[in-house]
PDB file of C-alpha atoms in Angstrom:
ATOM      1  CA  MET A   1     165.861 140.157  19.760  1.00 82.00           C
ATOM      2  CA  SER A   2     168.622 140.442  22.562  1.00 85.00           C
ATOM      3  CA  ILE A   3     170.045 137.316  23.928  1.00 89.00           C
ATOM      4  CA  LEU A   4     168.350 137.675  27.196  1.00 88.00           C
ATOM      5  CA  GLU A   5     165.058 138.160  25.541  1.00 91.00           C
ATOM      6  CA  LEU A   6     165.995 134.787  23.422  1.00 94.00           C
ATOM      7  CA  ARG A   7     166.835 132.858  26.749  1.00 94.00           C
ATOM      8  CA  LYS A   8     163.127 133.272  28.112  1.00 93.00           C
ATOM      9  CA  VAL A   9     161.790 131.219  25.104  1.00 94.00           C
ATOM     10  CA  TRP A  10     164.812 129.024  24.180  1.00 95.00           C
ATOM     11  CA  GLY A  11     166.222 128.058  27.451  1.00 95.00           C
ATOM     12  CA  ASN A  12     169.856 126.969  28.043  1.00 95.00           C
ATOM     13  CA  ARG A  13     170.090 125.504  24.751  1.00 94.00           C
ATOM     14  CA  PRO A  14     173.031 126.862  22.365  1.00 95.00           C
ATOM     15  CA  LEU A  15     172.154 130.159  20.598  1.00 96.00           C
ATOM     16  CA  VAL A  16     174.388 131.656  17.960  1.00 96.00           C
ATOM     17  CA  ALA A  17     175.703 135.132  19.410  1.00 95.00           C
ATOM     18  CA  ALA A  18     176.881 137.858  17.072  1.00 97.00           C
ATOM     19  CA  ALA A  19     179.638 139.297  19.249  1.00 97.00           C
ATOM     20  CA  ILE A  20     182.543 141.584  19.222  1.00 98.00           C
ATOM     21  CA  GLY A  21     185.975 141.301  21.126  1.00 98.00           C
ATOM     22  CA  VAL A  22     188.116 144.136  21.567  1.00 98.00           C
ATOM     23  CA  LEU A  23     191.817 143.962  21.781  1.00 98.00           C
ATOM     24  CA  LEU A  24     193.549 146.949  23.312  1.00 98.00           C
ATOM     25  CA  GLN A  25     197.508 147.144  23.671  1.00 98.00           C
ATOM     26  CA  ASP A  26     199.504 149.777  25.369  1.00 98.00           C
ATOM     27  CA  GLU A  27     202.777 151.358  24.253  1.00 98.00           C
ATOM     28  CA  THR A  28     204.830 148.266  25.361  1.00 98.00           C
ATOM     29  CA  GLY A  29     202.476 145.680  23.363  1.00 98.00           C
ATOM     30  CA  ARG A  30     200.633 144.517  26.668  1.00 98.00           C
ATOM     31  CA  VAL A  31     197.095 143.690  26.129  1.00 98.00           C
ATOM     32  CA  LEU A  32     194.247 144.879  28.427  1.00 98.00           C
ATOM     33  CA  LEU A  33     192.061 142.163  29.988  1.00 98.00           C
ATOM     34  CA  GLN A  34     189.266 142.066  32.288  1.00 97.00           C
ATOM     35  CA  ARG A  35     188.595 139.576  35.024  1.00 97.00           C
ATOM     36  CA  ARG A  36     185.007 138.559  34.510  1.00 95.00           C
ATOM     37  CA  GLY A  37     182.260 138.615  36.963  1.00 94.00           C
ATOM     38  CA  ASP A  38     180.699 135.521  35.887  1.00 93.00           C
ATOM     39  CA  ASP A  39     183.639 132.829  36.332  1.00 94.00           C
ATOM     40  CA  GLY A  40     186.293 135.014  37.789  1.00 95.00           C
ATOM     41  CA  LEU A  41     188.586 134.370  34.603  1.00 97.00           C
ATOM     42  CA  TRP A  42     190.073 136.658  32.578  1.00 98.00           C
ATOM     43  CA  GLY A  43     189.192 137.840  28.833  1.00 97.00           C
ATOM     44  CA  GLU A  44     189.147 140.700  26.396  1.00 98.00           C
ATOM     45  CA  PRO A  45     186.444 143.386  26.815  1.00 98.00           C
ATOM     46  CA  GLY A  46     183.355 142.658  24.439  1.00 97.00           C
ATOM     47  CA  GLY A  47     180.105 141.029  24.331  1.00 95.00           C
ATOM     48  CA  ALA A  48     176.870 140.530  22.252  1.00 95.00           C
ATOM     49  CA  LEU A  49     175.638 143.182  19.573  1.00 96.00           C
ATOM     50  CA  GLU A  50     172.564 144.974  20.396  1.00 93.00           C
ATOM     51  CA  PRO A  51     169.713 144.519  17.709  1.00 88.00           C
ATOM     52  CA  GLY A  52     170.508 146.588  14.516  1.00 85.00           C
ATOM     53  CA  GLU A  53     174.167 147.503  15.837  1.00 94.00           C
ATOM     54  CA  ASP A  54     177.111 147.247  13.617  1.00 96.00           C
ATOM     55  CA  PHE A  55     180.507 145.659  14.919  1.00 98.00           C
ATOM     56  CA  LEU A  56     182.289 148.979  15.557  1.00 98.00           C
ATOM     57  CA  THR A  57     179.435 150.578  17.249  1.00 97.00           C
ATOM     58  CA  GLY A  58     179.251 147.408  19.289  1.00 98.00           C
ATOM     59  CA  ALA A  59     182.782 147.494  20.252  1.00 98.00           C
ATOM     60  CA  ARG A  60     183.022 151.137  21.462  1.00 98.00           C
ATOM     61  CA  ARG A  61     179.859 150.617  23.464  1.00 97.00           C
ATOM     62  CA  GLU A  62     181.279 147.435  25.254  1.00 97.00           C
ATOM     63  CA  LEU A  63     184.622 148.923  25.876  1.00 98.00           C
ATOM     64  CA  LEU A  64     182.936 151.898  27.568  1.00 97.00           C
ATOM     65  CA  GLU A  65     180.612 149.775  29.647  1.00 96.00           C
ATOM     66  CA  GLU A  66     183.308 147.146  30.777  1.00 97.00           C
ATOM     67  CA  THR A  67     186.187 149.660  31.270  1.00 97.00           C
ATOM     68  CA  GLY A  68     184.904 153.116  30.950  1.00 97.00           C
ATOM     69  CA  LEU A  69     187.384 153.976  28.472  1.00 97.00           C
ATOM     70  CA  VAL A  70     187.275 155.457  24.875  1.00 97.00           C
ATOM     71  CA  CYS A  71     189.885 154.507  22.414  1.00 98.00           C
ATOM     72  CA  PRO A  72     190.155 156.968  19.386  1.00 97.00           C
ATOM     73  CA  ASP A  73     191.957 154.511  16.892  1.00 98.00           C
ATOM     74  CA  LEU A  74     189.705 151.557  17.623  1.00 98.00           C
ATOM     75  CA  ALA A  75     189.087 149.664  14.470  1.00 98.00           C
ATOM     76  CA  LEU A  76     187.872 146.447  13.226  1.00 98.00           C
ATOM     77  CA  LEU A  77     190.657 143.938  12.319  1.00 98.00           C
ATOM     78  CA  PRO A  78     191.051 142.942   8.628  1.00 97.00           C
ATOM     79  CA  LEU A  79     189.836 139.597   7.564  1.00 97.00           C
ATOM     80  CA  PRO A  80     190.435 136.827   8.067  1.00 96.00           C
ATOM     81  CA  ASP A  81     192.144 137.963  11.633  1.00 97.00           C
ATOM     82  CA  GLY A  82     189.022 139.828  12.407  1.00 98.00           C
ATOM     83  CA  LEU A  83     186.689 136.861  11.982  1.00 98.00           C
ATOM     84  CA  GLN A  84     185.502 134.456  14.790  1.00 98.00           C
ATOM     85  CA  SER A  85     183.383 131.482  14.361  1.00 98.00           C
ATOM     86  CA  GLY A  86     183.563 127.860  14.384  1.00 97.00           C
ATOM     87  CA  PRO A  87     182.673 124.758  16.690  1.00 97.00           C
ATOM     88  CA  GLU A  88     185.644 125.549  19.120  1.00 97.00           C
ATOM     89  CA  LEU A  89     184.033 128.961  20.011  1.00 98.00           C
ATOM     90  CA  PHE A  90     181.350 127.059  22.214  1.00 97.00           C
ATOM     91  CA  HIS A  91     180.853 128.490  25.668  1.00 96.00           C
ATOM     92  CA  LEU A  92     179.061 127.240  28.736  1.00 94.00           C
ATOM     93  CA  TYR A  93     178.324 130.009  31.136  1.00 93.00           C
ATOM     94  CA  PRO A  94     178.203 129.178  34.954  1.00 93.00           C
ATOM     95  CA  ASN A  95     174.328 129.531  34.969  1.00 93.00           C
ATOM     96  CA  GLY A  96     174.082 126.863  32.300  1.00 94.00           C
ATOM     97  CA  HIS A  97     173.541 128.864  29.118  1.00 95.00           C
ATOM     98  CA  GLU A  98     175.223 127.664  25.909  1.00 96.00           C
ATOM     99  CA  ILE A  99     176.459 129.709  23.151  1.00 97.00           C
ATOM    100  CA  TYR A 100     178.400 129.769  20.016  1.00 97.00           C
ATOM    101  CA  ILE A 101     180.316 133.101  19.413  1.00 97.00           C
ATOM    102  CA  VAL A 102     180.443 134.317  15.886  1.00 98.00           C
ATOM    103  CA  GLY A 103     181.512 137.779  14.684  1.00 97.00           C
ATOM    104  CA  MET A 104     184.443 140.149  14.817  1.00 98.00           C
ATOM    105  CA  ARG A 105     187.401 141.371  16.652  1.00 98.00           C
ATOM    106  CA  ALA A 106     188.470 145.178  16.848  1.00 98.00           C
ATOM    107  CA  SER A 107     191.906 146.400  18.093  1.00 98.00           C
ATOM    108  CA  GLY A 108     193.385 149.692  19.243  1.00 98.00           C
ATOM    109  CA  THR A 109     195.809 151.341  21.404  1.00 98.00           C
ATOM    110  CA  LEU A 110     195.862 153.110  24.657  1.00 98.00           C
ATOM    111  CA  PRO A 111     198.857 154.588  26.946  1.00 98.00           C
ATOM    112  CA  ALA A 112     199.334 152.235  29.711  1.00 98.00           C
ATOM    113  CA  SER A 113     198.239 155.306  32.179  1.00 97.00           C
ATOM    114  CA  ALA A 114     194.672 155.207  30.529  1.00 97.00           C
ATOM    115  CA  LEU A 115     194.032 152.488  33.112  1.00 96.00           C
ATOM    116  CA  GLU A 116     194.180 155.014  35.885  1.00 94.00           C
ATOM    117  CA  HIS A 117     190.927 156.546  34.674  1.00 91.00           C
ATOM    118  CA  ALA A 118     189.021 153.275  34.212  1.00 95.00           C
ATOM    119  CA  GLN A 119     185.474 153.165  35.308  1.00 94.00           C
ATOM    120  CA  PRO A 120     183.439 150.044  34.712  1.00 93.00           C
ATOM    121  CA  ASP A 121     179.818 150.251  34.864  1.00 92.00           C
ATOM    122  CA  ASP A 122     178.061 148.650  37.870  1.00 89.00           C
ATOM    123  CA  SER A 123     176.832 145.430  36.091  1.00 90.00           C
ATOM    124  CA  GLY A 124     179.304 143.425  38.036  1.00 91.00           C
ATOM    125  CA  GLU A 125     180.648 142.226  34.723  1.00 92.00           C
ATOM    126  CA  THR A 126     184.211 143.424  35.482  1.00 96.00           C
ATOM    127  CA  LEU A 127     185.788 142.703  38.498  1.00 95.00           C
ATOM    128  CA  GLU A 128     189.162 143.985  37.651  1.00 96.00           C
ATOM    129  CA  LEU A 129     191.173 145.508  34.828  1.00 97.00           C
ATOM    130  CA  ARG A 130     194.985 144.609  34.130  1.00 98.00           C
ATOM    131  CA  TRP A 131     197.743 145.009  31.403  1.00 98.00           C
ATOM    132  CA  PHE A 132     199.253 141.540  30.621  1.00 98.00           C
ATOM    133  CA  ALA A 133     202.316 140.883  28.709  1.00 98.00           C
ATOM    134  CA  LEU A 134     201.350 138.419  25.672  1.00 98.00           C
ATOM    135  CA  ASP A 135     203.831 135.825  26.869  1.00 97.00           C
ATOM    136  CA  GLU A 136     202.639 135.937  30.690  1.00 98.00           C
ATOM    137  CA  LEU A 137     198.840 135.694  30.230  1.00 98.00           C
ATOM    138  CA  PRO A 138     196.482 134.925  33.183  1.00 98.00           C
ATOM    139  CA  PRO A 139     193.888 132.054  33.200  1.00 97.00           C
ATOM    140  CA  LEU A 140     191.411 132.655  30.279  1.00 97.00           C
ATOM    141  CA  SER A 141     187.741 132.428  30.275  1.00 96.00           C
ATOM    142  CA  ASN A 142     187.058 130.587  27.014  1.00 95.00           C
ATOM    143  CA  ASN A 143     188.522 129.757  23.583  1.00 97.00           C
ATOM    144  CA  ALA A 144     187.115 132.921  22.008  1.00 97.00           C
ATOM    145  CA  ASN A 145     189.635 134.686  24.396  1.00 98.00           C
ATOM    146  CA  ARG A 146     192.188 132.495  23.353  1.00 98.00           C
ATOM    147  CA  GLN A 147     191.818 132.738  19.832  1.00 98.00           C
ATOM    148  CA  SER A 148     191.791 136.430  20.013  1.00 98.00           C
ATOM    149  CA  LEU A 149     195.077 136.465  21.968  1.00 98.00           C
ATOM    150  CA  ASN A 150     196.678 134.077  19.560  1.00 98.00           C
ATOM    151  CA  VAL A 151     196.053 136.692  16.625  1.00 98.00           C
ATOM    152  CA  LEU A 152     198.134 139.145  18.808  1.00 98.00           C
ATOM    153  CA  ARG A 153     200.792 136.386  19.892  1.00 98.00           C
ATOM    154  CA  SER A 154     201.318 135.310  16.156  1.00 97.00           C
ATOM    155  CA  ARG A 155     201.911 139.002  15.317  1.00 96.00           C
ATOM    156  CA  ALA A 156     204.444 138.973  18.165  1.00 97.00           C
ATOM    157  CA  GLY A 157     206.151 135.640  16.938  1.00 98.00           C
ATOM    158  CA  LEU A 158     204.688 133.808  19.875  1.00 98.00           C
ATOM    159  CA  PRO A 159     203.450 130.248  19.665  1.00 98.00           C
ATOM    160  CA  PRO A 160     199.650 129.917  19.851  1.00 98.00           C
ATOM    161  CA  LEU A 161     197.777 129.172  23.069  1.00 98.00           C
ATOM    162  CA  PRO A 162     196.059 125.637  23.063  1.00 97.00           C
ATOM    163  CA  LEU A 163     192.293 125.710  22.821  1.00 97.00           C
ATOM    164  CA  GLU A 164     190.195 123.816  25.376  1.00 97.00           C
ATOM    165  CA  PRO A 165     188.047 121.029  24.094  1.00 97.00           C
ATOM    166  CA  VAL A 166     184.452 121.568  23.365  1.00 96.00           C
ATOM    167  CA  PRO A 167     181.413 119.138  22.827  1.00 95.00           C
ATOM    168  CA  PRO A 168     180.574 118.323  19.235  1.00 94.00           C
ATOM    169  CA  ALA A 169     178.405 120.716  17.377  1.00 93.00           C
ATOM    170  CA  PRO A 170     174.892 119.925  16.796  1.00 92.00           C
ATOM    171  CA  PRO A 171     173.987 118.496  13.416  1.00 91.00           C
ATOM    172  CA  VAL A 172     172.865 120.665  10.861  1.00 91.00           C
ATOM    173  CA  GLY A 173     169.180 121.629  11.321  1.00 92.00           C
ATOM    174  CA  ASN A 174     167.124 124.760  10.683  1.00 93.00           C
ATOM    175  CA  TYR A 175     168.233 126.881  13.547  1.00 95.00           C
ATOM    176  CA  LEU A 176     166.567 130.314  12.411  1.00 94.00           C
ATOM    177  CA  MET A 177     163.309 128.651  11.650  1.00 93.00           C
ATOM    178  CA  ASP A 178     163.189 127.021  15.060  1.00 95.00           C
ATOM    179  CA  LEU A 179     163.689 130.326  16.841  1.00 95.00           C
ATOM    180  CA  ARG A 180     161.156 131.915  14.543  1.00 94.00           C
ATOM    181  CA  LYS A 181     158.476 129.320  15.985  1.00 94.00           C
ATOM    182  CA  LEU A 182     159.105 130.930  19.350  1.00 95.00           C
ATOM    183  CA  VAL A 183     159.553 134.485  18.869  1.00 94.00           C
ATOM    184  CA  GLY A 184     157.578 135.104  15.411  1.00 94.00           C
ATOM    185  CA  PRO A 185     158.587 138.058  13.098  1.00 94.00           C
ATOM    186  CA  ARG A 186     160.601 140.121  15.483  1.00 93.00           C
ATOM    187  CA  PRO A 187     164.145 140.998  14.425  1.00 93.00           C
ATOM    188  CA  LEU A 188     166.558 138.099  14.708  1.00 94.00           C
ATOM    189  CA  PHE A 189     170.266 138.306  14.154  1.00 95.00           C
ATOM    190  CA  ALA A 190     171.200 135.996  11.034  1.00 95.00           C
ATOM    191  CA  PRO A 191     174.965 135.488  10.839  1.00 97.00           C
ATOM    192  CA  GLY A 192     175.858 133.706   7.693  1.00 98.00           C
ATOM    193  CA  ALA A 193     177.777 133.787   4.378  1.00 98.00           C
ATOM    194  CA  ASN A 194     177.385 134.677   0.799  1.00 98.00           C
ATOM    195  CA  VAL A 195     179.497 133.421  -2.069  1.00 98.00           C
ATOM    196  CA  LEU A 196     180.725 135.063  -5.482  1.00 98.00           C
ATOM    197  CA  VAL A 197     180.854 132.636  -8.118  1.00 98.00           C
ATOM    198  CA  THR A 198     182.164 133.591 -11.756  1.00 97.00           C
ATOM    199  CA  ASP A 199     182.648 131.426 -14.933  1.00 96.00           C
ATOM    200  CA  GLU A 200     185.282 131.456 -17.449  1.00 95.00           C
ATOM    201  CA  GLN A 201     183.771 134.743 -19.118  1.00 96.00           C
ATOM    202  CA  ASN A 202     183.915 136.283 -15.574  1.00 95.00           C
ATOM    203  CA  ARG A 203     180.065 136.381 -15.355  1.00 97.00           C
ATOM    204  CA  LEU A 204     178.690 136.246 -11.909  1.00 98.00           C
ATOM    205  CA  LEU A 205     176.260 133.612 -10.892  1.00 98.00           C
ATOM    206  CA  LEU A 206     172.897 134.865  -9.455  1.00 98.00           C
ATOM    207  CA  LEU A 207     169.892 132.921  -8.302  1.00 98.00           C
ATOM    208  CA  ARG A 208     166.579 133.936  -8.149  1.00 97.00           C
ATOM    209  CA  HIS A 209     164.864 133.225  -4.732  1.00 93.00           C
ATOM    210  CA  GLY A 210     161.820 131.450  -4.048  1.00 91.00           C
ATOM    211  CA  GLY A 211     160.823 133.190  -1.131  1.00 87.00           C
ATOM    212  CA  THR A 212     161.440 136.743  -2.537  1.00 91.00           C
ATOM    213  CA  GLY A 213     161.271 136.371  -6.096  1.00 93.00           C
ATOM    214  CA  LYS A 214     164.601 138.471  -6.322  1.00 95.00           C
ATOM    215  CA  TRP A 215     167.997 137.842  -7.462  1.00 97.00           C
ATOM    216  CA  THR A 216     170.599 136.803  -4.940  1.00 97.00           C
ATOM    217  CA  VAL A 217     173.914 135.191  -4.602  1.00 98.00           C
ATOM    218  CA  PRO A 218     174.426 131.742  -3.061  1.00 98.00           C
ATOM    219  CA  GLY A 219     174.409 131.712   0.568  1.00 97.00           C
ATOM    220  CA  GLY A 220     172.468 131.658   3.875  1.00 96.00           C
ATOM    221  CA  SER A 221     172.566 131.540   7.514  1.00 96.00           C
ATOM    222  CA  LEU A 222     174.874 129.397   9.668  1.00 96.00           C
ATOM    223  CA  GLU A 223     174.032 126.752  12.004  1.00 97.00           C
ATOM    224  CA  PRO A 224     175.277 126.573  15.700  1.00 97.00           C
ATOM    225  CA  GLY A 225     178.927 125.469  15.584  1.00 96.00           C
ATOM    226  CA  GLU A 226     179.294 126.156  11.990  1.00 97.00           C
ATOM    227  CA  SER A 227     182.166 128.574  10.835  1.00 98.00           C
ATOM    228  CA  PHE A 228     181.390 131.571   8.381  1.00 98.00           C
ATOM    229  CA  GLU A 229     183.515 129.615   5.618  1.00 98.00           C
ATOM    230  CA  ASP A 230     181.801 126.210   6.477  1.00 98.00           C
ATOM    231  CA  CYS A 231     178.318 127.882   6.110  1.00 98.00           C
ATOM    232  CA  ALA A 232     179.492 129.365   2.788  1.00 98.00           C
ATOM    233  CA  ARG A 233     180.474 126.079   1.330  1.00 98.00           C
ATOM    234  CA  ARG A 234     177.347 124.128   2.609  1.00 98.00           C
ATOM    235  CA  GLU A 235     174.988 126.862   1.222  1.00 97.00           C
ATOM    236  CA  LEU A 236     176.791 126.948  -2.179  1.00 98.00           C
ATOM    237  CA  PHE A 237     176.518 123.319  -2.397  1.00 98.00           C
ATOM    238  CA  GLU A 238     172.917 123.031  -1.253  1.00 97.00           C
ATOM    239  CA  GLU A 239     171.698 125.724  -3.501  1.00 97.00           C
ATOM    240  CA  THR A 240     173.568 125.187  -6.796  1.00 98.00           C
ATOM    241  CA  GLY A 241     175.393 121.717  -6.521  1.00 97.00           C
ATOM    242  CA  LEU A 242     178.836 123.300  -6.745  1.00 98.00           C
ATOM    243  CA  ARG A 243     181.768 122.913  -4.671  1.00 98.00           C
ATOM    244  CA  ALA A 244     184.677 125.675  -4.153  1.00 98.00           C
ATOM    245  CA  GLU A 245     188.447 124.636  -3.899  1.00 98.00           C
ATOM    246  CA  THR A 246     189.299 127.793  -1.954  1.00 98.00           C
ATOM    247  CA  LEU A 247     187.164 130.609  -0.420  1.00 98.00           C
ATOM    248  CA  GLU A 248     188.490 133.918   0.122  1.00 98.00           C
ATOM    249  CA  PRO A 249     186.816 136.373   2.673  1.00 98.00           C
ATOM    250  CA  LEU A 250     186.353 139.632   1.438  1.00 98.00           C
ATOM    251  CA  GLN A 251     184.217 141.651   3.587  1.00 97.00           C
ATOM    252  CA  MET A 252     181.725 141.486   6.648  1.00 98.00           C
ATOM    253  CA  PHE A 253     178.378 143.301   6.356  1.00 97.00           C
ATOM    254  CA  ALA A 254     176.444 144.118   9.520  1.00 97.00           C
ATOM    255  CA  GLY A 255     174.504 146.925  10.877  1.00 96.00           C
ATOM    256  CA  PRO A 256     171.074 148.600  10.519  1.00 95.00           C
ATOM    257  CA  ARG A 257     171.748 149.038   6.468  1.00 95.00           C
ATOM    258  CA  TYR A 258     171.305 145.306   6.361  1.00 96.00           C
ATOM    259  CA  ARG A 259     168.174 144.677   8.170  1.00 95.00           C
ATOM    260  CA  PHE A 260     165.833 142.866   5.847  1.00 92.00           C
ATOM    261  CA  THR A 261     162.259 141.961   6.104  1.00 93.00           C
ATOM    262  CA  TYR A 262     160.875 139.054   4.195  1.00 90.00           C
ATOM    263  CA  PRO A 263     157.535 139.344   2.256  1.00 89.00           C
ATOM    264  CA  HIS A 264     155.749 137.488   4.775  1.00 89.00           C
ATOM    265  CA  GLY A 265     156.994 139.865   7.657  1.00 93.00           C
ATOM    266  CA  ASP A 266     160.065 138.022   9.312  1.00 93.00           C
ATOM    267  CA  VAL A 267     162.851 140.544   9.968  1.00 94.00           C
ATOM    268  CA  VAL A 268     166.378 139.668  10.247  1.00 94.00           C
ATOM    269  CA  ASP A 269     169.717 141.767  10.943  1.00 96.00           C
ATOM    270  CA  ASN A 270     172.158 140.301   8.664  1.00 96.00           C
ATOM    271  CA  VAL A 271     175.582 139.582   9.890  1.00 97.00           C
ATOM    272  CA  SER A 272     177.223 138.153   6.594  1.00 98.00           C
ATOM    273  CA  VAL A 273     180.690 137.519   5.364  1.00 98.00           C
ATOM    274  CA  LEU A 274     181.147 137.711   1.588  1.00 98.00           C
ATOM    275  CA  TYR A 275     183.553 135.263  -0.055  1.00 98.00           C
ATOM    276  CA  ARG A 276     184.935 134.807  -3.508  1.00 98.00           C
ATOM    277  CA  ALA A 277     184.937 131.292  -4.571  1.00 98.00           C
ATOM    278  CA  GLN A 278     187.795 129.706  -6.646  1.00 97.00           C
ATOM    279  CA  GLY A 279     188.324 126.188  -8.108  1.00 97.00           C
ATOM    280  CA  ILE A 280     184.662 125.757  -8.794  1.00 97.00           C
ATOM    281  CA  SER A 281     183.602 121.879  -9.625  1.00 97.00           C
ATOM    282  CA  GLY A 282     180.407 120.124  -9.893  1.00 97.00           C
ATOM    283  CA  GLU A 283     177.498 120.652 -12.075  1.00 96.00           C
ATOM    284  CA  LEU A 284     175.117 123.506 -11.714  1.00 97.00           C
ATOM    285  CA  THR A 285     171.997 122.184 -10.193  1.00 96.00           C
ATOM    286  CA  PRO A 286     169.519 124.593  -8.675  1.00 95.00           C
ATOM    287  CA  GLN A 287     167.905 123.771  -5.375  1.00 94.00           C
ATOM    288  CA  ASP A 288     164.240 122.716  -5.823  1.00 93.00           C
ATOM    289  CA  GLY A 289     161.822 125.231  -4.165  1.00 89.00           C
ATOM    290  CA  GLU A 290     164.468 127.766  -3.186  1.00 90.00           C
ATOM    291  CA  VAL A 291     165.758 128.589  -6.447  1.00 95.00           C
ATOM    292  CA  LEU A 292     163.549 129.495  -9.058  1.00 95.00           C
ATOM    293  CA  GLU A 293     166.118 130.493 -11.866  1.00 96.00           C
ATOM    294  CA  VAL A 294     169.893 130.740 -12.305  1.00 97.00           C
ATOM    295  CA  GLY A 295     171.621 133.343 -14.528  1.00 97.00           C
ATOM    296  CA  TRP A 296     175.304 134.513 -15.514  1.00 98.00           C
ATOM    297  CA  PHE A 297     175.713 138.354 -15.493  1.00 97.00           C
ATOM    298  CA  GLY A 298     178.352 140.427 -16.663  1.00 96.00           C
ATOM    299  CA  ALA A 299     179.478 143.522 -14.609  1.00 95.00           C
ATOM    300  CA  ASP A 300     177.232 145.536 -16.992  1.00 94.00           C
ATOM    301  CA  GLU A 301     174.309 143.291 -17.149  1.00 96.00           C
ATOM    302  CA  LEU A 302     173.322 143.090 -13.793  1.00 97.00           C
ATOM    303  CA  PRO A 303     169.817 143.437 -12.684  1.00 97.00           C
ATOM    304  CA  ASP A 304     168.750 146.733 -11.208  1.00 96.00           C
ATOM    305  CA  ASP A 305     168.825 147.228  -7.378  1.00 96.00           C
ATOM    306  CA  GLU A 306     165.092 146.835  -7.187  1.00 96.00           C
ATOM    307  CA  GLU A 307     165.297 143.072  -8.692  1.00 97.00           C
ATOM    308  CA  LEU A 308     168.125 142.281  -6.152  1.00 97.00           C
ATOM    309  CA  SER A 309     167.033 140.777  -2.563  1.00 94.00           C
ATOM    310  CA  GLY A 310     167.759 143.882  -0.564  1.00 94.00           C
ATOM    311  CA  ARG A 311     170.818 146.199   0.355  1.00 97.00           C
ATOM    312  CA  LEU A 312     173.068 143.268   1.370  1.00 97.00           C
ATOM    313  CA  ILE A 313     173.079 141.794  -1.962  1.00 97.00           C
ATOM    314  CA  GLN A 314     173.219 145.222  -3.686  1.00 97.00           C
ATOM    315  CA  ASP A 315     176.203 145.856  -1.646  1.00 97.00           C
ATOM    316  CA  ASN A 316     177.721 142.318  -2.383  1.00 98.00           C
ATOM    317  CA  LEU A 317     177.271 143.080  -6.313  1.00 98.00           C
ATOM    318  CA  ARG A 318     178.931 146.400  -5.625  1.00 96.00           C
ATOM    319  CA  VAL A 319     181.969 144.803  -4.037  1.00 97.00           C
ATOM    320  CA  TRP A 320     182.413 142.561  -7.102  1.00 97.00           C
ATOM    321  CA  LYS A 321     181.981 145.294  -9.734  1.00 94.00           C
ATOM    322  CA  GLY A 322     184.535 147.170  -7.736  1.00 90.00           C
ATOM    323  CA  GLY A 323     187.048 144.308  -8.105  1.00 75.00           C
ATOM    324  CA  GLN A 324     186.581 143.943 -11.739  1.00 61.00           C
ATOM    325  CA  SER A 325     189.327 144.874 -14.344  1.00 42.00           C
ATOM    326  CA  PRO A 326     188.452 148.160 -16.293  1.00 36.00           C
TER     327      PRO A 326
END
């Protein structure tokens, strides 16, 4: 379901918005910003993903809608610079809607002259487009834009822009289940994180999930105000009793390939960051009810694809196998 559809049943309360930001620079390093129609402030082109959409497709669509431009070399920024999530990415719209932005950033280059051919759509989202030097930025709309521009400023050797204060994040609850009570089984974005945990023999920890009966890795959906990494840490501890000293982001998984239908009919569009855990501590304690069984598997001992909990987990394991020494 789209954000606008969810608002009809959720009201103004915070939603987690899977979104993409687009950072375009010209030949002198200036960044393209739009003056927004809702608050009159400036920000990068971008917006929420459509159901079933991947981030790069969303980036191209949002760029075309908000500027009328096409960028041939547009690509997702590598992790971790490409990720956006966390409590500081709270945004209150002028109409009272509250969101936490999670997702990715894309970047590309266009000549300064491309702006002469810009044609934003007639939605009113874009009031003006202009190139800005990274050390001469206008008033920005929210922290998502400040963080994105800080990625570029860091690369240019400039100090970071300070972030605006935000309200405390809500306590961890069951955000996705609460939405389900209002929308039924219709597709919902499920931003979250999964974790690869290995033992001294370089065997991978898998869990048999109580809801599907299939094998999966530790992980789950994030709560409003949570970062991808915080979600990974919380889910790892809840499902296994283990803690990780460090979590290395490996890859983002999103798009139509990762739509998943649960046995009871609920549909989710997974938007999931895969982490590699290092420095594991604690005693392996499977979560009652949610985890039916645990197992340690070598690269040549993994369950068959049909025994795994969907394409997301299948591809998570392929990333792990691809990183093993021959």
